[in-house]
mmCIF file of C-alpha atoms in Angstrom:
data_model
loop_
_atom_site.group_PDB
_atom_site.id
_atom_site.type_symbol
_atom_site.label_atom_id
_atom_site.label_comp_id
_atom_site.label_asym_id
_atom_site.label_seq_id
_atom_site.Cartn_x
_atom_site.Cartn_y
_atom_site.Cartn_z
ATOM 1 C CA MET A 29 0.000 0.000 0.000
ATOM 2 C CA ILE A 30 1.256 3.468 -0.897
ATOM 3 C CA LYS A 31 1.914 5.647 2.151
ATOM 4 C CA VAL A 32 1.304 9.399 1.903
ATOM 5 C CA LEU A 33 2.609 11.882 4.461
ATOM 6 C CA VAL A 34 1.124 15.380 4.327
ATOM 7 C CA ILE A 35 3.049 18.032 6.270
ATOM 8 C CA GLY A 36 0.619 20.814 7.080
ATOM 9 C CA TYR A 37 1.347 24.458 7.728
ATOM 10 C CA VAL A 38 -1.841 24.486 9.818
ATOM 11 C CA TRP A 39 -4.400 21.872 10.802
ATOM 12 C CA PRO A 40 -7.213 21.764 8.229
ATOM 13 C CA GLU A 41 -10.191 24.027 8.984
ATOM 14 C CA PRO A 42 -12.589 23.610 6.030
ATOM 15 C CA ASN A 43 -15.191 25.845 7.697
ATOM 16 C CA SER A 44 -12.652 28.657 8.126
ATOM 17 C CA SER A 45 -10.863 28.970 4.808
ATOM 18 C CA ALA A 46 -10.672 27.832 1.199
ATOM 19 C CA ALA A 47 -7.220 26.437 1.981
ATOM 20 C CA GLY A 48 -8.820 24.131 4.541
ATOM 21 C CA VAL A 49 -11.420 22.959 2.015
ATOM 22 C CA HIS A 50 -8.763 22.333 -0.615
ATOM 23 C CA MET A 51 -6.542 20.434 1.802
ATOM 24 C CA LEU A 52 -9.400 18.202 2.910
ATOM 25 C CA SER A 53 -10.280 17.434 -0.712
ATOM 26 C CA LEU A 54 -6.660 16.393 -1.342
ATOM 27 C CA LEU A 55 -6.650 14.111 1.694
ATOM 28 C CA GLN A 56 -9.889 12.548 0.460
ATOM 29 C CA PHE A 57 -8.370 12.115 -3.007
ATOM 30 C CA TYR A 58 -5.414 10.182 -1.580
ATOM 31 C CA LYS A 59 -7.712 8.027 0.547
ATOM 32 C CA SER A 60 -9.941 7.297 -2.474
ATOM 33 C CA GLN A 61 -6.960 5.591 -4.119
ATOM 34 C CA GLY A 62 -6.779 3.136 -1.231
ATOM 35 C CA TRP A 63 -3.599 4.778 0.077
ATOM 36 C CA GLN A 64 -2.565 5.141 3.717
ATOM 37 C CA VAL A 65 -2.579 8.823 4.648
ATOM 38 C CA GLU A 66 -1.052 10.601 7.640
ATOM 39 C CA PHE A 67 -1.246 14.327 8.321
ATOM 40 C CA ALA A 68 1.506 15.876 10.437
ATOM 41 C CA SER A 69 1.947 19.481 11.492
ATOM 42 C CA PRO A 70 4.048 21.605 13.847
ATOM 43 C CA ALA A 71 1.104 24.016 14.284
ATOM 44 C CA GLN A 72 -1.026 24.301 17.396
ATOM 45 C CA THR A 73 -4.350 22.492 17.310
ATOM 46 C CA THR A 74 -7.482 24.663 17.102
ATOM 47 C CA ASP A 75 -11.143 24.506 18.056
ATOM 48 C CA HIS A 76 -12.220 24.639 14.415
ATOM 49 C CA MET A 77 -9.901 21.954 13.015
ATOM 50 C CA VAL A 78 -11.550 18.983 11.335
ATOM 51 C CA ASP A 79 -11.460 15.541 12.961
ATOM 52 C CA LEU A 80 -9.190 13.736 10.517
ATOM 53 C CA ASN A 81 -10.046 10.348 12.030
ATOM 54 C CA GLU A 82 -13.524 10.684 10.520
ATOM 55 C CA TYR A 83 -11.868 10.596 7.093
ATOM 56 C CA GLY A 84 -9.574 7.702 7.865
ATOM 57 C CA VAL A 85 -6.522 9.953 8.097
ATOM 58 C CA SER A 86 -4.104 9.520 10.996
ATOM 59 C CA SER A 87 -2.369 12.529 12.500
ATOM 60 C CA GLN A 88 0.890 13.358 14.213
ATOM 61 C CA GLN A 89 2.283 16.427 15.964
ATOM 62 C CA ILE A 90 5.816 17.225 14.796
ATOM 63 C CA ALA A 91 8.358 19.845 15.834
ATOM 64 C CA LEU A 92 10.309 22.439 13.889
ATOM 65 C CA ASN A 93 14.110 22.306 13.931
ATOM 66 C CA CYS A 94 14.140 18.991 15.750
ATOM 67 C CA SER A 95 15.830 15.727 14.839
ATOM 68 C CA SER A 96 12.849 13.808 16.205
ATOM 69 C CA PHE A 97 11.372 14.220 12.722
ATOM 70 C CA ASP A 98 14.282 12.241 11.267
ATOM 71 C CA GLU A 99 13.409 9.150 13.285
ATOM 72 C CA TYR A 100 9.696 9.686 12.626
ATOM 73 C CA ILE A 101 9.984 9.772 8.839
ATOM 74 C CA GLN A 102 12.361 6.807 8.739
ATOM 75 C CA GLN A 103 9.865 4.722 10.685
ATOM 76 C CA LEU A 104 6.913 5.895 8.569
ATOM 77 C CA ALA A 105 8.826 5.377 5.300
ATOM 78 C CA PRO A 106 6.364 7.276 3.090
ATOM 79 C CA ASP A 107 6.172 6.798 -0.666
ATOM 80 C CA ILE A 108 4.827 10.325 -1.185
ATOM 81 C CA VAL A 109 5.363 13.452 0.925
ATOM 82 C CA MET A 110 3.203 16.505 0.279
ATOM 83 C CA PHE A 111 4.119 19.877 1.759
ATOM 84 C CA ASP A 112 1.372 22.365 2.574
ATOM 85 C CA ARG A 113 2.854 25.614 1.233
ATOM 86 C CA PHE A 114 6.497 26.303 0.553
ATOM 87 C CA MET A 115 7.413 27.117 4.157
ATOM 88 C CA MET A 116 6.918 23.476 5.122
ATOM 89 C CA GLU A 117 9.161 22.372 2.263
ATOM 90 C CA GLU A 118 11.825 24.772 3.528
ATOM 91 C CA GLN A 119 11.552 23.380 7.050
ATOM 92 C CA PHE A 120 11.277 19.675 6.332
ATOM 93 C CA GLY A 121 12.260 19.143 2.685
ATOM 94 C CA TRP A 122 15.944 18.585 3.374
ATOM 95 C CA ARG A 123 15.099 16.046 6.063
ATOM 96 C CA VAL A 124 12.853 14.182 3.622
ATOM 97 C CA ASP A 125 15.646 14.221 1.024
ATOM 98 C CA LYS A 126 18.062 12.786 3.563
ATOM 99 C CA TYR A 127 15.899 10.211 5.360
ATOM 100 C CA ALA A 128 13.281 9.304 2.728
ATOM 101 C CA PRO A 129 15.165 9.995 -0.510
ATOM 102 C CA ASN A 130 12.929 7.807 -2.673
ATOM 103 C CA ALA A 131 9.697 9.483 -1.613
ATOM 104 C CA MET A 132 8.043 11.612 -4.285
ATOM 105 C CA LYS A 133 7.845 15.237 -3.101
ATOM 106 C CA ILE A 134 4.683 17.214 -3.882
ATOM 107 C CA LEU A 135 4.188 20.890 -3.047
ATOM 108 C CA ASP A 136 0.636 22.146 -2.549
ATOM 109 C CA THR A 137 1.194 25.852 -3.163
ATOM 110 C CA GLU A 138 -2.404 26.886 -2.230
ATOM 111 C CA ASP A 139 -1.583 30.158 -3.990
ATOM 112 C CA LEU A 140 1.600 31.957 -4.980
ATOM 113 C CA GLN A 141 2.394 33.887 -1.824
ATOM 114 C CA CYS A 142 5.018 35.949 -3.617
ATOM 115 C CA LEU A 143 2.332 37.188 -6.025
ATOM 116 C CA ARG A 144 0.042 38.134 -3.149
ATOM 117 C CA GLY A 145 2.923 39.845 -1.354
ATOM 118 C CA VAL A 146 4.049 41.968 -4.306
ATOM 119 C CA ARG A 147 0.453 42.977 -5.037
ATOM 120 C CA HIS A 148 -0.058 43.941 -1.404
ATOM 121 C CA GLU A 149 2.996 46.179 -1.506
ATOM 122 C CA ALA A 150 1.680 47.820 -4.686
ATOM 123 C CA VAL A 151 -1.673 48.566 -3.025
ATOM 124 C CA LYS A 152 0.042 50.047 0.033
ATOM 125 C CA ALA A 153 2.231 52.210 -2.181
ATOM 126 C CA ASN A 154 -0.772 53.135 -4.374
ATOM 127 C CA VAL A 155 1.010 52.057 -7.556
ATOM 128 C CA ASP A 156 0.078 49.647 -10.326
ATOM 129 C CA PHE A 157 1.162 46.042 -9.988
ATOM 130 C CA ASP A 158 4.110 45.151 -12.209
ATOM 131 C CA THR A 159 4.858 41.471 -12.875
ATOM 132 C CA SER A 160 8.564 42.256 -13.208
ATOM 133 C CA LYS A 161 8.628 43.152 -9.506
ATOM 134 C CA LEU A 162 8.246 39.440 -8.778
ATOM 135 C CA LEU A 163 11.785 38.910 -10.024
ATOM 136 C CA ASP A 164 13.082 41.174 -7.241
ATOM 137 C CA SER A 165 10.971 39.530 -4.526
ATOM 138 C CA GLU A 166 12.827 37.647 -1.781
ATOM 139 C CA LEU A 167 9.640 35.690 -1.165
ATOM 140 C CA ALA A 168 9.541 34.661 -4.823
ATOM 141 C CA LYS A 169 13.112 33.376 -4.653
ATOM 142 C CA ARG A 170 12.201 31.176 -1.697
ATOM 143 C CA GLU A 171 8.911 29.996 -3.182
ATOM 144 C CA ILE A 172 10.276 29.213 -6.648
ATOM 145 C CA ALA A 173 13.212 27.382 -5.067
ATOM 146 C CA ALA A 174 10.766 25.154 -3.179
ATOM 147 C CA ILE A 175 8.856 24.443 -6.399
ATOM 148 C CA LEU A 176 12.079 23.457 -8.141
ATOM 149 C CA ARG A 177 13.150 21.181 -5.284
ATOM 150 C CA CYS A 178 9.876 19.243 -5.484
ATOM 151 C CA ASP A 179 8.884 16.649 -8.044
ATOM 152 C CA LEU A 180 5.442 18.164 -8.619
ATOM 153 C CA SER A 181 3.624 21.339 -7.542
ATOM 154 C CA LEU A 182 -0.146 21.749 -7.427
ATOM 155 C CA ILE A 183 -1.291 25.099 -8.848
ATOM 156 C CA VAL A 184 -4.899 26.181 -8.233
ATOM 157 C CA SER A 185 -4.966 29.128 -10.665
ATOM 158 C CA ASP A 186 -4.354 28.924 -14.405
ATOM 159 C CA PHE A 187 -3.113 32.537 -14.223
ATOM 160 C CA GLU A 188 -0.401 31.433 -11.798
ATOM 161 C CA LEU A 189 0.362 28.393 -13.940
ATOM 162 C CA GLU A 190 1.146 30.701 -16.870
ATOM 163 C CA LEU A 191 3.119 33.004 -14.592
ATOM 164 C CA LEU A 192 5.316 30.126 -13.470
ATOM 165 C CA ARG A 193 5.847 28.975 -17.038
ATOM 166 C CA ASN A 194 6.492 32.335 -18.660
ATOM 167 C CA THR A 195 7.984 34.556 -15.947
ATOM 168 C CA PHE A 196 9.954 31.962 -13.978
ATOM 169 C CA ASN A 197 10.501 29.420 -16.775
ATOM 170 C CA ILE A 198 9.335 26.463 -14.684
ATOM 171 C CA SER A 199 9.058 23.252 -16.681
ATOM 172 C CA GLU A 200 5.584 21.901 -17.432
ATOM 173 C CA ASP A 201 6.819 18.561 -16.052
ATOM 174 C CA LEU A 202 6.930 20.021 -12.528
ATOM 175 C CA LEU A 203 3.422 21.538 -12.509
ATOM 176 C CA VAL A 204 -0.199 20.473 -12.599
ATOM 177 C CA HIS A 205 -3.256 22.722 -12.637
ATOM 178 C CA LEU A 206 -5.543 21.639 -9.800
ATOM 179 C CA PRO A 207 -8.372 24.039 -8.872
ATOM 180 C CA PHE A 208 -11.037 23.168 -6.292
ATOM 181 C CA LEU A 209 -12.531 19.712 -6.739
ATOM 182 C CA VAL A 210 -16.335 19.564 -6.940
ATOM 183 C CA ASP A 211 -18.487 16.437 -7.061
ATOM 184 C CA LEU A 212 -20.908 17.587 -9.747
ATOM 185 C CA SER A 213 -23.335 14.780 -8.865
ATOM 186 C CA LYS A 214 -23.898 16.328 -5.438
ATOM 187 C CA LEU A 215 -24.605 19.982 -6.193
ATOM 188 C CA PRO A 216 -27.012 21.618 -3.716
ATOM 189 C CA SER A 217 -30.658 21.395 -4.734
ATOM 190 C CA ASN A 218 -33.871 23.181 -3.677
ATOM 191 C CA LEU A 219 -32.072 26.514 -3.477
ATOM 192 C CA PRO A 220 -34.047 29.658 -2.614
ATOM 193 C CA ARG A 221 -35.399 31.556 -5.594
ATOM 194 C CA PHE A 222 -34.690 35.198 -6.424
ATOM 195 C CA GLU A 223 -37.686 36.525 -4.490
ATOM 196 C CA GLU A 224 -36.901 34.329 -1.477
ATOM 197 C CA ARG A 225 -33.401 35.699 -0.986
ATOM 198 C CA GLN A 226 -32.419 38.906 0.737
ATOM 199 C CA HIS A 227 -29.440 41.067 1.575
ATOM 200 C CA PHE A 228 -25.833 41.178 0.400
ATOM 201 C CA MET A 229 -23.062 39.166 2.003
ATOM 202 C CA THR A 230 -19.338 38.554 2.006
ATOM 203 C CA ILE A 231 -17.267 35.919 3.768
ATOM 204 C CA GLY A 232 -13.602 35.239 4.439
ATOM 205 C CA ASN A 233 -11.103 34.452 7.183
ATOM 206 C CA PHE A 234 -10.263 37.778 8.847
ATOM 207 C CA ARG A 235 -6.658 36.645 9.379
ATOM 208 C CA HIS A 236 -6.163 36.662 5.608
ATOM 209 C CA ALA A 237 -5.008 40.180 4.666
ATOM 210 C CA PRO A 238 -6.887 40.416 1.324
ATOM 211 C CA ASN A 239 -10.156 39.586 3.085
ATOM 212 C CA TRP A 240 -9.696 42.258 5.738
ATOM 213 C CA ASP A 241 -8.757 44.817 3.093
ATOM 214 C CA SER A 242 -11.887 43.848 1.156
ATOM 215 C CA VAL A 243 -14.083 44.474 4.218
ATOM 216 C CA LEU A 244 -12.545 47.907 4.688
ATOM 217 C CA TYR A 245 -13.131 48.710 1.038
ATOM 218 C CA LEU A 246 -16.739 47.535 1.288
ATOM 219 C CA GLN A 247 -17.171 50.057 4.080
ATOM 220 C CA LYS A 248 -16.269 52.713 1.508
ATOM 221 C CA LEU A 249 -18.583 51.340 -1.208
ATOM 222 C CA TRP A 250 -21.570 50.420 0.954
ATOM 223 C CA PRO A 251 -23.102 53.914 1.427
ATOM 224 C CA ALA A 252 -23.653 54.269 -2.341
ATOM 225 C CA ILE A 253 -25.355 50.861 -2.505
ATOM 226 C CA LYS A 254 -27.406 51.489 0.625
ATOM 227 C CA LYS A 255 -28.621 54.817 -0.791
ATOM 228 C CA ARG A 256 -30.073 52.982 -3.792
ATOM 229 C CA LEU A 257 -31.437 50.070 -1.733
ATOM 230 C CA PRO A 258 -32.490 51.458 1.683
ATOM 231 C CA ASP A 259 -33.871 48.149 2.976
ATOM 232 C CA ALA A 260 -30.805 46.082 2.064
ATOM 233 C CA GLU A 261 -28.175 44.933 4.523
ATOM 234 C CA LEU A 262 -24.599 43.723 4.095
ATOM 235 C CA HIS A 263 -23.808 40.666 6.219
ATOM 236 C CA ILE A 264 -20.091 40.096 6.785
ATOM 237 C CA TYR A 265 -19.010 36.598 7.827
ATOM 238 C CA GLY A 266 -15.594 35.161 8.577
ATOM 239 C CA SER A 267 -13.586 33.209 11.097
ATOM 240 C CA TYR A 268 -11.349 34.851 13.694
ATOM 241 C CA PRO A 269 -12.799 38.404 13.570
ATOM 242 C CA PRO A 270 -10.601 40.813 15.565
ATOM 243 C CA LYS A 271 -11.990 43.655 17.651
ATOM 244 C CA LYS A 272 -11.206 46.139 14.896
ATOM 245 C CA ALA A 273 -13.577 44.169 12.661
ATOM 246 C CA THR A 274 -16.441 43.763 15.115
ATOM 247 C CA ALA A 275 -16.119 47.484 15.872
ATOM 248 C CA LEU A 276 -17.322 48.166 12.302
ATOM 249 C CA ASN A 277 -20.712 46.584 13.027
ATOM 250 C CA ASN A 278 -23.361 49.262 12.432
ATOM 251 C CA PRO A 279 -27.051 48.250 12.507
ATOM 252 C CA LYS A 280 -28.142 51.776 11.577
ATOM 253 C CA THR A 281 -26.411 51.557 8.196
ATOM 254 C CA GLY A 282 -27.028 47.857 7.669
ATOM 255 C CA PHE A 283 -23.281 47.107 7.744
ATOM 256 C CA LEU A 284 -23.412 44.003 9.938
ATOM 257 C CA VAL A 285 -20.323 42.091 11.042
ATOM 258 C CA LYS A 286 -21.624 38.600 11.802
ATOM 259 C CA GLY A 287 -18.295 36.831 12.330
ATOM 260 C CA TRP A 288 -18.051 33.036 12.343
ATOM 261 C CA ALA A 289 -20.554 31.178 10.169
ATOM 262 C CA GLU A 290 -21.302 27.628 11.295
ATOM 263 C CA ASP A 291 -22.340 26.741 7.744
ATOM 264 C CA ALA A 292 -20.943 28.928 4.954
ATOM 265 C CA ILE A 293 -23.130 27.270 2.324
ATOM 266 C CA GLU A 294 -26.286 27.976 4.324
ATOM 267 C CA VAL A 295 -25.622 31.703 4.799
ATOM 268 C CA MET A 296 -24.467 32.030 1.183
ATOM 269 C CA LYS A 297 -27.590 30.449 -0.296
ATOM 270 C CA GLN A 298 -29.932 32.677 1.727
ATOM 271 C CA SER A 299 -28.205 35.803 0.393
ATOM 272 C CA LYS A 300 -29.055 37.480 -2.875
ATOM 273 C CA VAL A 301 -25.618 38.758 -3.951
ATOM 274 C CA CYS A 302 -22.034 38.198 -2.761
ATOM 275 C CA LEU A 303 -19.785 41.276 -2.758
ATOM 276 C CA SER A 304 -15.997 41.046 -2.650
ATOM 277 C CA PRO A 305 -13.875 43.990 -3.886
ATOM 278 C CA ILE A 306 -10.539 42.165 -3.632
ATOM 279 C CA ARG A 307 -7.654 44.556 -4.350
ATOM 280 C CA PHE A 308 -4.761 42.129 -3.948
ATOM 281 C CA GLY A 309 -4.254 38.425 -3.490
ATOM 282 C CA ALA A 310 -3.461 35.241 -5.375
ATOM 283 C CA GLY A 311 -4.848 31.793 -6.042
ATOM 284 C CA ILE A 312 -8.589 31.290 -6.445
ATOM 285 C CA LYS A 313 -11.265 32.246 -3.949
ATOM 286 C CA GLY A 314 -13.283 29.711 -1.986
ATOM 287 C CA LYS A 315 -16.096 32.190 -1.423
ATOM 288 C CA PHE A 316 -16.739 32.306 -5.161
ATOM 289 C CA LEU A 317 -16.826 28.531 -5.410
ATOM 290 C CA GLU A 318 -19.415 28.516 -2.614
ATOM 291 C CA ALA A 319 -21.306 31.209 -4.507
ATOM 292 C CA MET A 320 -21.348 29.048 -7.645
ATOM 293 C CA LEU A 321 -22.509 26.028 -5.632
ATOM 294 C CA THR A 322 -25.386 28.004 -4.118
ATOM 295 C CA GLN A 323 -26.095 29.950 -7.342
ATOM 296 C CA THR A 324 -25.453 33.266 -5.601
ATOM 297 C CA PRO A 325 -24.216 35.929 -8.086
ATOM 298 C CA CYS A 326 -20.971 37.720 -7.247
ATOM 299 C CA VAL A 327 -19.554 41.169 -7.829
ATOM 300 C CA THR A 328 -15.786 41.325 -7.582
ATOM 301 C CA THR A 329 -12.641 42.762 -9.172
ATOM 302 C CA PRO A 330 -10.348 41.372 -11.900
ATOM 303 C CA ILE A 331 -8.002 40.069 -9.191
ATOM 304 C CA GLY A 332 -10.934 38.461 -7.370
ATOM 305 C CA ALA A 333 -12.073 36.558 -10.467
ATOM 306 C CA GLU A 334 -8.552 35.789 -11.656
ATOM 307 C CA GLY A 335 -7.839 32.167 -12.480
ATOM 308 C CA MET A 336 -11.477 31.122 -12.111
ATOM 309 C CA HIS A 337 -13.296 31.691 -15.392
ATOM 310 C CA GLY A 338 -10.878 31.842 -18.333
ATOM 311 C CA ASP A 339 -12.806 32.861 -21.455
ATOM 312 C CA LEU A 340 -16.183 32.002 -19.908
ATOM 313 C CA PRO A 341 -18.520 34.707 -18.525
ATOM 314 C CA TRP A 342 -18.377 35.399 -14.791
ATOM 315 C CA HIS A 343 -21.301 34.518 -12.557
ATOM 316 C CA GLY A 344 -22.140 38.127 -11.860
ATOM 317 C CA CYS A 345 -19.867 41.039 -12.661
ATOM 318 C CA VAL A 346 -16.124 41.689 -12.724
ATOM 319 C CA ALA A 347 -16.126 45.413 -11.984
ATOM 320 C CA GLN A 348 -13.312 47.597 -13.301
ATOM 321 C CA ASN A 349 -13.960 50.525 -10.934
ATOM 322 C CA ASP A 350 -16.005 51.591 -7.911
ATOM 323 C CA GLN A 351 -18.924 52.961 -9.907
ATOM 324 C CA GLU A 352 -19.229 49.785 -11.946
ATOM 325 C CA PHE A 353 -19.096 47.754 -8.735
ATOM 326 C CA VAL A 354 -21.993 49.694 -7.205
ATOM 327 C CA GLU A 355 -24.081 49.588 -10.382
ATOM 328 C CA ALA A 356 -23.579 45.837 -10.768
ATOM 329 C CA ALA A 357 -24.472 45.175 -7.131
ATOM 330 C CA VAL A 358 -27.740 47.084 -7.482
ATOM 331 C CA ALA A 359 -28.601 45.507 -10.849
ATOM 332 C CA LEU A 360 -28.075 41.911 -9.688
ATOM 333 C CA TYR A 361 -30.048 42.615 -6.530
ATOM 334 C CA THR A 362 -33.054 44.078 -8.338
ATOM 335 C CA ASP A 363 -33.125 42.523 -11.826
ATOM 336 C CA GLU A 364 -34.240 38.882 -11.819
ATOM 337 C CA THR A 365 -33.133 38.309 -15.414
ATOM 338 C CA GLN A 366 -29.571 39.439 -14.694
ATOM 339 C CA PHE A 367 -29.648 37.391 -11.497
ATOM 340 C CA GLN A 368 -30.664 34.222 -13.366
ATOM 341 C CA ASN A 369 -28.128 34.784 -16.148
ATOM 342 C CA ALA A 370 -25.408 35.015 -13.514
ATOM 343 C CA GLN A 371 -26.627 31.755 -11.965
ATOM 344 C CA SER A 372 -26.386 29.989 -15.330
ATOM 345 C CA ASN A 373 -22.850 31.285 -15.798
ATOM 346 C CA GLY A 374 -21.839 29.924 -12.406
ATOM 347 C CA LEU A 375 -23.172 26.454 -13.174
ATOM 348 C CA ALA A 376 -21.306 26.480 -16.505
ATOM 349 C CA LEU A 377 -18.077 27.366 -14.693
ATOM 350 C CA LEU A 378 -18.507 24.466 -12.270
ATOM 351 C CA GLN A 379 -19.018 22.048 -15.139
ATOM 352 C CA ALA A 380 -16.090 23.358 -17.191
ATOM 353 C CA ARG A 381 -13.456 23.960 -14.525
ATOM 354 C CA HIS A 382 -14.172 22.097 -11.278
ATOM 355 C CA ASP A 383 -15.192 18.556 -12.225
ATOM 356 C CA LYS A 384 -13.739 16.375 -9.463
ATOM 357 C CA VAL A 385 -13.676 13.245 -11.629
ATOM 358 C CA TYR A 386 -11.698 14.869 -14.432
ATOM 359 C CA LEU A 387 -9.300 16.771 -12.165
ATOM 360 C CA SER A 388 -8.639 13.757 -9.914
ATOM 361 C CA THR A 389 -7.874 11.558 -12.903
ATOM 362 C CA ARG A 390 -5.445 14.131 -14.268
ATOM 363 C CA LEU A 391 -3.680 14.414 -10.912
ATOM 364 C CA LEU A 392 -3.455 10.634 -10.462
ATOM 365 C CA ASN A 393 -2.020 10.209 -13.957
ATOM 366 C CA LYS A 394 0.596 12.881 -13.261
ATOM 367 C CA ILE A 395 1.610 11.346 -9.923
ATOM 368 C CA THR A 396 1.777 7.841 -11.403
ATOM 369 C CA ALA A 397 3.888 8.941 -14.355
ATOM 370 C CA ILE A 398 6.403 10.730 -12.125
ATOM 371 C CA ARG A 399 6.643 7.911 -9.581
ATOM 372 C CA ASN A 400 7.264 5.404 -12.364
ATOM 373 C CA THR A 401 10.200 7.432 -13.700
ATOM 374 C CA LEU A 402 11.282 9.280 -10.562
ATOM 375 C CA ALA A 403 15.053 8.999 -11.060
ATOM 376 C CA ARG A 404 14.879 10.245 -14.647
ATOM 377 C CA HIS A 405 12.365 12.952 -13.704
ATOM 378 C CA ARG A 406 14.800 14.293 -11.118
ATOM 379 C CA THR A 407 17.818 14.072 -13.415
ATOM 380 C CA GLN A 408 16.009 16.215 -15.967
ATOM 381 C CA ASN A 409 15.280 18.809 -13.271
ATOM 382 C CA PHE A 410 18.879 19.992 -12.961
ATOM 383 C CA TYR A 411 18.113 23.271 -11.203
ATOM 384 C CA GLY A 412 16.086 21.430 -8.611
ATOM 385 C CA GLN A 413 18.949 19.051 -7.924
ATOM 386 C CA MET A 414 21.351 21.977 -7.699
ATOM 387 C CA LEU A 415 19.123 23.719 -5.156
ATOM 388 C CA LYS A 416 18.830 20.520 -3.115
ATOM 389 C CA HIS A 417 22.628 20.252 -3.075
ATOM 390 C CA HIS A 418 23.015 23.710 -1.546
ATOM 391 C CA THR A 419 19.949 23.464 0.691
ATOM 392 C CA LEU A 420 21.345 20.368 2.400
ATOM 393 C CA ARG A 421 24.301 22.486 3.405
ATOM 394 C CA SER A 422 22.609 25.745 4.361
ATOM 395 C CA THR A 423 19.085 25.009 5.603
ATOM 396 C CA GLN A 424 20.287 21.815 7.268
ATOM 397 C CA TYR A 425 23.039 23.532 9.222
ATOM 398 C CA MET A 426 20.804 26.441 10.194
ATOM 399 C CA SER A 427 18.161 24.051 11.479
ATOM 400 C CA GLN A 428 20.718 22.016 13.414
ATOM 401 C CA TRP A 429 22.154 25.219 14.893
ATOM 402 C CA ILE A 430 18.676 26.269 16.080
ATOM 403 C CA GLU A 431 18.097 22.814 17.541
ATOM 404 C CA GLU A 432 21.374 22.942 19.447
ATOM 405 C CA LYS A 433 20.634 26.478 20.641
ATOM 406 C CA ASN A 434 17.241 25.370 21.935
ATOM 407 C CA ALA A 435 18.817 22.370 23.652
ATOM 408 C CA ASN A 436 21.305 24.610 25.450
ATOM 409 C CA LYS A 437 18.435 26.722 26.818
ATOM 410 C CA MET A 438 16.969 23.596 28.379
ATOM 411 C CA ARG A 439 20.200 22.621 30.122
#
């Protein structure tokens, strides 16, 4: 039986973030192949983490900068190791190379954090985003190095796939496009009709900077929408709301910070329109997948819709400016024909881009092909081998120095 070890940056919280949903779908994919799956993480456990035992996945707490992991991975002897984001590859990749050298290494990028970081800096500086800035990014150098050191990287956004190919010259052999997996046979049914829905909504983990920025920007846009629709409210959901977020709650203006949603699908399907003026970020957005599943039209920005619709029409409106955003929000809220057209677009996007059966087959074929020719695959990835050579001498020694330093504190 094939053994899969997943090293998580955090414990999966599918009700808190799209990353948690995506991670759980990957764990379920591995289990569906009849493989043994273990999830390990150095992160603290949380109240909202999923019970992995319910999915047949074992779990293990591991430590950073500690040789206990060396013994652990030798005993487990995994055939495949998947890292949750590049930081976990940095921390544990060299140990995997040393103590489980024949294990296939997969990197689940979630999104390109260097892209999100450079865009965030552009927003703060009030300048246009320039792709060339990625080449100067320290974060990009770390992230691309991790991609090169792995045998395969999972990329959720086709925009980011092209960026990796064209800007960073990453070989197609090292990448696979894997957006959110949806079982099309189990789409929600008996959804509320246009006249049965009410109010606007948005949702997103408040710890994620693009989500918090989006809430602040909605505070700027909301008065213009409220003026046109006096009875409408904006319900803002998300896990881990800080005091600065709950302080924005204002019943008089209908700007309502609801916080944690026990069931994101339920609150989404009761709403009429989802609003999300995302100004920076990367990857693809779980809130929009939930909106497609519940046939709730969305108004967002080009960055918000990026990587999710290709040449197909968006399920709502991709607004180019504030005025267009407000106009689209009002139109979708009041015009049933536009509302229904947006719903149809969302269903078409699910069918074309998120079919779990098709995407899972493509991923399995890619993994199988690489595992069957792993030595040759690695030989052809010269830059990856070069980076591994130097990493084993820099990251390894730094980690061992930290471990020794921590040991001395305990003496």
